[in-house]
Amino acid sequence: MDCVALTGLASFDPFSLKKQSGLKQCQSLVHRMLNALDNLPSDPNQARSRSLFDAFVYTALWANEFDLSLHLDVSINISGTLSEYIESLHKYMVINNIHDLYGIWSERLRDRQSDDTKKPHTVAIVLDNSGPELVADFCLAEYLIHSGFTTRVVFYPKVIPWYVSDVTTNDITWILNEGLSSKFLDDQPLIPLATKWAERWRSRFDIGQFIMRESPFWTYAYSYEEMAVVDPKLHEQLTTGTDVILFKGDLNYRKLVADRAWRPDSVRHKQAAFRKLQFGRPIDPSGQLTCRCFPATAAGDPLDCRCPMPVSKIWPPLICALRIAKADVAVGLNSETLMRVQAESSDWWVIGHYGIIQIVSPIQM
């Protein structure tokens, strides 16, 4: 039998060319995202406005439509402004906690400033797709640092090629060194913008404002409620070393809710799905949350719990999922919204058209 020795197979990504092609097909979206960064107010206090916060969060959400596991060829091209593009998609939001996300995040920042804490504020982004979505995630991270919403952002990519377009470490390296440059792009007005921001982001990695951390846990079959047992180091990083965790995409959402057959409009099912994801919040031996910080308007609504862990006195992280629905699992829809989207399409949650911005923790139990 003949044998052939191969080198480099361990680092081979069969999807890399497809991911790179996806970036080129979405240059108009990338151009408008980078242009939005270029037009940010220089004053961080002005940049911290609700409208700008919303714009960059929504952009990071809707860029999740780029998913090569759902569509072999994805092209997100927009002819109007970025704000017009986002506005046109509001009708497809089925869960939208962006008001609470901004409110809780801002309130915690004010409390940190009054405490004069020297500890850096850290945001973790658990990445999903490469291509234009990765650029949108970098834009969101840049906005958060520029506006003072955080001081550093930790990116969690996959350690191996996964679900076609998922971000790997090599994808990040490629997009910063080649993808956002004249070596690859052919939209001439975009090239100087892309070059400028790629250089800025490489610099942020160099000085530690952007950080990349790997963990094989993201490609394990476990749900995220099992993280503390399966990968205690990662769980510790996210629980005690992170202020905000943003989970991007459909697979991360499915693992957050353990991919069970929840009733989408059941408050009880939402509480059960999110109960074990209250990282760092005080829980009694029976699994019940013991904090009662603030009243909420309805059972299951998000409220800002900052009951510290008994020993460390560290506030639990704010956890939010940003997802375009591509699988038949969801919790937290109200009954009216569920009836509306079911009337629009019986396959509403698998076709990749409907958006979810959902606070996972804190949540009223």
PDB file of C-alpha atoms in Angstrom, residues 24-148:
ATOM      1  CA  LYS A  24     -16.029  40.159  -0.821  1.00  0.00           C
ATOM      2  CA  GLN A  25     -19.711  39.662  -1.649  1.00  0.00           C
ATOM      3  CA  CYS A  26     -20.752  41.947   1.233  1.00  0.00           C
ATOM      4  CA  GLN A  27     -18.461  44.926   0.606  1.00  0.00           C
ATOM      5  CA  SER A  28     -21.301  47.457   0.526  1.00  0.00           C
ATOM      6  CA  LEU A  29     -22.351  46.427   4.052  1.00  0.00           C
ATOM      7  CA  VAL A  30     -18.747  46.495   5.282  1.00  0.00           C
ATOM      8  CA  HIS A  31     -18.289  49.963   3.749  1.00  0.00           C
ATOM      9  CA  ARG A  32     -21.304  51.362   5.589  1.00  0.00           C
ATOM     10  CA  MET A  33     -20.266  49.792   8.897  1.00  0.00           C
ATOM     11  CA  LEU A  34     -16.784  51.286   8.732  1.00  0.00           C
ATOM     12  CA  ASN A  35     -18.179  54.618   7.593  1.00  0.00           C
ATOM     13  CA  ALA A  36     -20.416  54.646  10.688  1.00  0.00           C
ATOM     14  CA  LEU A  37     -17.306  54.229  12.841  1.00  0.00           C
ATOM     15  CA  ASP A  38     -15.569  57.020  10.973  1.00  0.00           C
ATOM     16  CA  ASN A  39     -18.439  59.384  11.766  1.00  0.00           C
ATOM     17  CA  LEU A  40     -18.606  58.728  15.507  1.00  0.00           C
ATOM     18  CA  PRO A  41     -18.444  61.854  17.712  1.00  0.00           C
ATOM     19  CA  SER A  42     -14.952  62.307  19.121  1.00  0.00           C
ATOM     20  CA  ASP A  43     -16.449  63.000  22.565  1.00  0.00           C
ATOM     21  CA  PRO A  44     -17.094  59.630  24.294  1.00  0.00           C
ATOM     22  CA  ASN A  45     -20.028  61.115  26.217  1.00  0.00           C
ATOM     23  CA  GLN A  46     -21.769  62.019  22.961  1.00  0.00           C
ATOM     24  CA  ALA A  47     -20.892  58.642  21.448  1.00  0.00           C
ATOM     25  CA  ARG A  48     -22.536  56.925  24.422  1.00  0.00           C
ATOM     26  CA  SER A  49     -25.993  57.899  23.188  1.00  0.00           C
ATOM     27  CA  ARG A  50     -28.820  55.399  23.028  1.00  0.00           C
ATOM     28  CA  SER A  51     -29.181  55.787  19.252  1.00  0.00           C
ATOM     29  CA  LEU A  52     -25.533  54.984  18.529  1.00  0.00           C
ATOM     30  CA  PHE A  53     -25.496  52.089  20.995  1.00  0.00           C
ATOM     31  CA  ASP A  54     -28.569  50.659  19.282  1.00  0.00           C
ATOM     32  CA  ALA A  55     -27.082  51.121  15.810  1.00  0.00           C
ATOM     33  CA  PHE A  56     -23.936  49.102  16.502  1.00  0.00           C
ATOM     34  CA  VAL A  57     -25.735  46.369  18.459  1.00  0.00           C
ATOM     35  CA  TYR A  58     -28.344  45.987  15.714  1.00  0.00           C
ATOM     36  CA  THR A  59     -25.599  45.889  13.080  1.00  0.00           C
ATOM     37  CA  ALA A  60     -23.824  43.089  14.960  1.00  0.00           C
ATOM     38  CA  LEU A  61     -27.151  41.258  15.178  1.00  0.00           C
ATOM     39  CA  TRP A  62     -28.232  41.524  11.534  1.00  0.00           C
ATOM     40  CA  ALA A  63     -24.762  40.690  10.221  1.00  0.00           C
ATOM     41  CA  ASN A  64     -25.517  37.249  11.691  1.00  0.00           C
ATOM     42  CA  GLU A  65     -27.643  36.684   8.578  1.00  0.00           C
ATOM     43  CA  PHE A  66     -24.325  35.779   6.941  1.00  0.00           C
ATOM     44  CA  ASP A  67     -24.238  32.017   7.589  1.00  0.00           C
ATOM     45  CA  LEU A  68     -22.794  29.608   5.058  1.00  0.00           C
ATOM     46  CA  SER A  69     -24.265  26.609   6.880  1.00  0.00           C
ATOM     47  CA  LEU A  70     -27.739  27.904   5.926  1.00  0.00           C
ATOM     48  CA  HIS A  71     -27.011  29.392   2.494  1.00  0.00           C
ATOM     49  CA  LEU A  72     -24.116  28.334   0.274  1.00  0.00           C
ATOM     50  CA  ASP A  73     -23.832  31.818  -1.214  1.00  0.00           C
ATOM     51  CA  VAL A  74     -24.691  34.764   1.002  1.00  0.00           C
ATOM     52  CA  SER A  75     -24.610  38.346  -0.200  1.00  0.00           C
ATOM     53  CA  ILE A  76     -25.691  41.210   2.058  1.00  0.00           C
ATOM     54  CA  ASN A  77     -25.702  44.330  -0.092  1.00  0.00           C
ATOM     55  CA  ILE A  78     -27.402  47.562   0.889  1.00  0.00           C
ATOM     56  CA  SER A  79     -27.994  50.621  -1.248  1.00  0.00           C
ATOM     57  CA  GLY A  80     -29.162  53.093   1.404  1.00  0.00           C
ATOM     58  CA  THR A  81     -27.600  54.153   4.686  1.00  0.00           C
ATOM     59  CA  LEU A  82     -26.810  51.755   7.514  1.00  0.00           C
ATOM     60  CA  SER A  83     -29.564  53.281   9.661  1.00  0.00           C
ATOM     61  CA  GLU A  84     -32.096  52.805   6.836  1.00  0.00           C
ATOM     62  CA  TYR A  85     -31.027  49.187   6.486  1.00  0.00           C
ATOM     63  CA  ILE A  86     -31.465  48.562  10.221  1.00  0.00           C
ATOM     64  CA  GLU A  87     -34.806  50.367  10.289  1.00  0.00           C
ATOM     65  CA  SER A  88     -36.125  48.156   7.490  1.00  0.00           C
ATOM     66  CA  LEU A  89     -35.442  45.064   9.601  1.00  0.00           C
ATOM     67  CA  HIS A  90     -37.182  46.130  12.826  1.00  0.00           C
ATOM     68  CA  LYS A  91     -40.376  44.367  11.763  1.00  0.00           C
ATOM     69  CA  TYR A  92     -38.491  41.061  11.951  1.00  0.00           C
ATOM     70  CA  MET A  93     -37.523  41.431  15.628  1.00  0.00           C
ATOM     71  CA  VAL A  94     -39.313  38.758  17.687  1.00  0.00           C
ATOM     72  CA  ILE A  95     -37.530  39.360  21.015  1.00  0.00           C
ATOM     73  CA  ASN A  96     -35.954  42.739  21.659  1.00  0.00           C
ATOM     74  CA  ASN A  97     -34.375  43.502  25.037  1.00  0.00           C
ATOM     75  CA  ILE A  98     -32.116  46.251  23.676  1.00  0.00           C
ATOM     76  CA  HIS A  99     -33.760  48.864  25.927  1.00  0.00           C
ATOM     77  CA  ASP A 100     -32.942  46.807  29.036  1.00  0.00           C
ATOM     78  CA  LEU A 101     -29.470  45.995  27.706  1.00  0.00           C
ATOM     79  CA  TYR A 102     -28.637  49.687  27.355  1.00  0.00           C
ATOM     80  CA  GLY A 103     -30.262  50.606  30.663  1.00  0.00           C
ATOM     81  CA  ILE A 104     -28.613  47.930  32.811  1.00  0.00           C
ATOM     82  CA  TRP A 105     -25.221  48.394  31.139  1.00  0.00           C
ATOM     83  CA  SER A 106     -25.322  52.185  31.571  1.00  0.00           C
ATOM     84  CA  GLU A 107     -26.447  51.983  35.196  1.00  0.00           C
ATOM     85  CA  ARG A 108     -23.631  49.605  36.062  1.00  0.00           C
ATOM     86  CA  LEU A 109     -21.114  51.927  34.412  1.00  0.00           C
ATOM     87  CA  ARG A 110     -22.359  54.824  36.543  1.00  0.00           C
ATOM     88  CA  ASP A 111     -21.980  52.705  39.660  1.00  0.00           C
ATOM     89  CA  ARG A 112     -18.432  51.723  38.673  1.00  0.00           C
ATOM     90  CA  GLN A 113     -17.506  55.369  38.190  1.00  0.00           C
ATOM     91  CA  SER A 114     -18.913  56.285  41.601  1.00  0.00           C
ATOM     92  CA  ASP A 115     -16.945  53.420  43.178  1.00  0.00           C
ATOM     93  CA  ASP A 116     -13.788  54.644  41.386  1.00  0.00           C
ATOM     94  CA  THR A 117     -12.827  51.046  40.626  1.00  0.00           C
ATOM     95  CA  LYS A 118      -9.467  50.461  38.935  1.00  0.00           C
ATOM     96  CA  LYS A 119     -10.467  47.053  37.578  1.00  0.00           C
ATOM     97  CA  PRO A 120     -10.841  47.106  33.772  1.00  0.00           C
ATOM     98  CA  HIS A 121     -14.343  46.668  32.425  1.00  0.00           C
ATOM     99  CA  THR A 122     -14.353  43.571  30.211  1.00  0.00           C
ATOM    100  CA  VAL A 123     -16.756  42.505  27.465  1.00  0.00           C
ATOM    101  CA  ALA A 124     -16.614  38.964  26.077  1.00  0.00           C
ATOM    102  CA  ILE A 125     -17.943  38.292  22.579  1.00  0.00           C
ATOM    103  CA  VAL A 126     -18.454  34.600  21.836  1.00  0.00           C
ATOM    104  CA  LEU A 127     -18.143  34.740  18.070  1.00  0.00           C
ATOM    105  CA  ASP A 128     -20.231  33.054  15.400  1.00  0.00           C
ATOM    106  CA  ASN A 129     -19.563  33.712  11.703  1.00  0.00           C
ATOM    107  CA  SER A 130     -16.591  35.127   9.854  1.00  0.00           C
ATOM    108  CA  GLY A 131     -16.891  37.474   6.875  1.00  0.00           C
ATOM    109  CA  PRO A 132     -19.043  40.580   7.362  1.00  0.00           C
ATOM    110  CA  GLU A 133     -20.290  39.414  10.768  1.00  0.00           C
ATOM    111  CA  LEU A 134     -16.755  39.381  12.162  1.00  0.00           C
ATOM    112  CA  VAL A 135     -16.253  42.918  10.836  1.00  0.00           C
ATOM    113  CA  ALA A 136     -19.528  43.937  12.516  1.00  0.00           C
ATOM    114  CA  ASP A 137     -18.295  42.430  15.793  1.00  0.00           C
ATOM    115  CA  PHE A 138     -15.049  44.399  15.514  1.00  0.00           C
ATOM    116  CA  CYS A 139     -17.083  47.543  14.815  1.00  0.00           C
ATOM    117  CA  LEU A 140     -19.204  46.925  17.908  1.00  0.00           C
ATOM    118  CA  ALA A 141     -16.080  46.326  19.995  1.00  0.00           C
ATOM    119  CA  GLU A 142     -14.477  49.519  18.650  1.00  0.00           C
ATOM    120  CA  TYR A 143     -17.612  51.506  19.434  1.00  0.00           C
ATOM    121  CA  LEU A 144     -17.808  50.105  22.978  1.00  0.00           C
ATOM    122  CA  ILE A 145     -14.209  51.107  23.724  1.00  0.00           C
ATOM    123  CA  HIS A 146     -14.425  54.503  22.012  1.00  0.00           C
ATOM    124  CA  SER A 147     -17.615  55.432  23.871  1.00  0.00           C
ATOM    125  CA  GLY A 148     -16.408  54.207  27.263  1.00  0.00           C
TER     126      GLY A 148
END
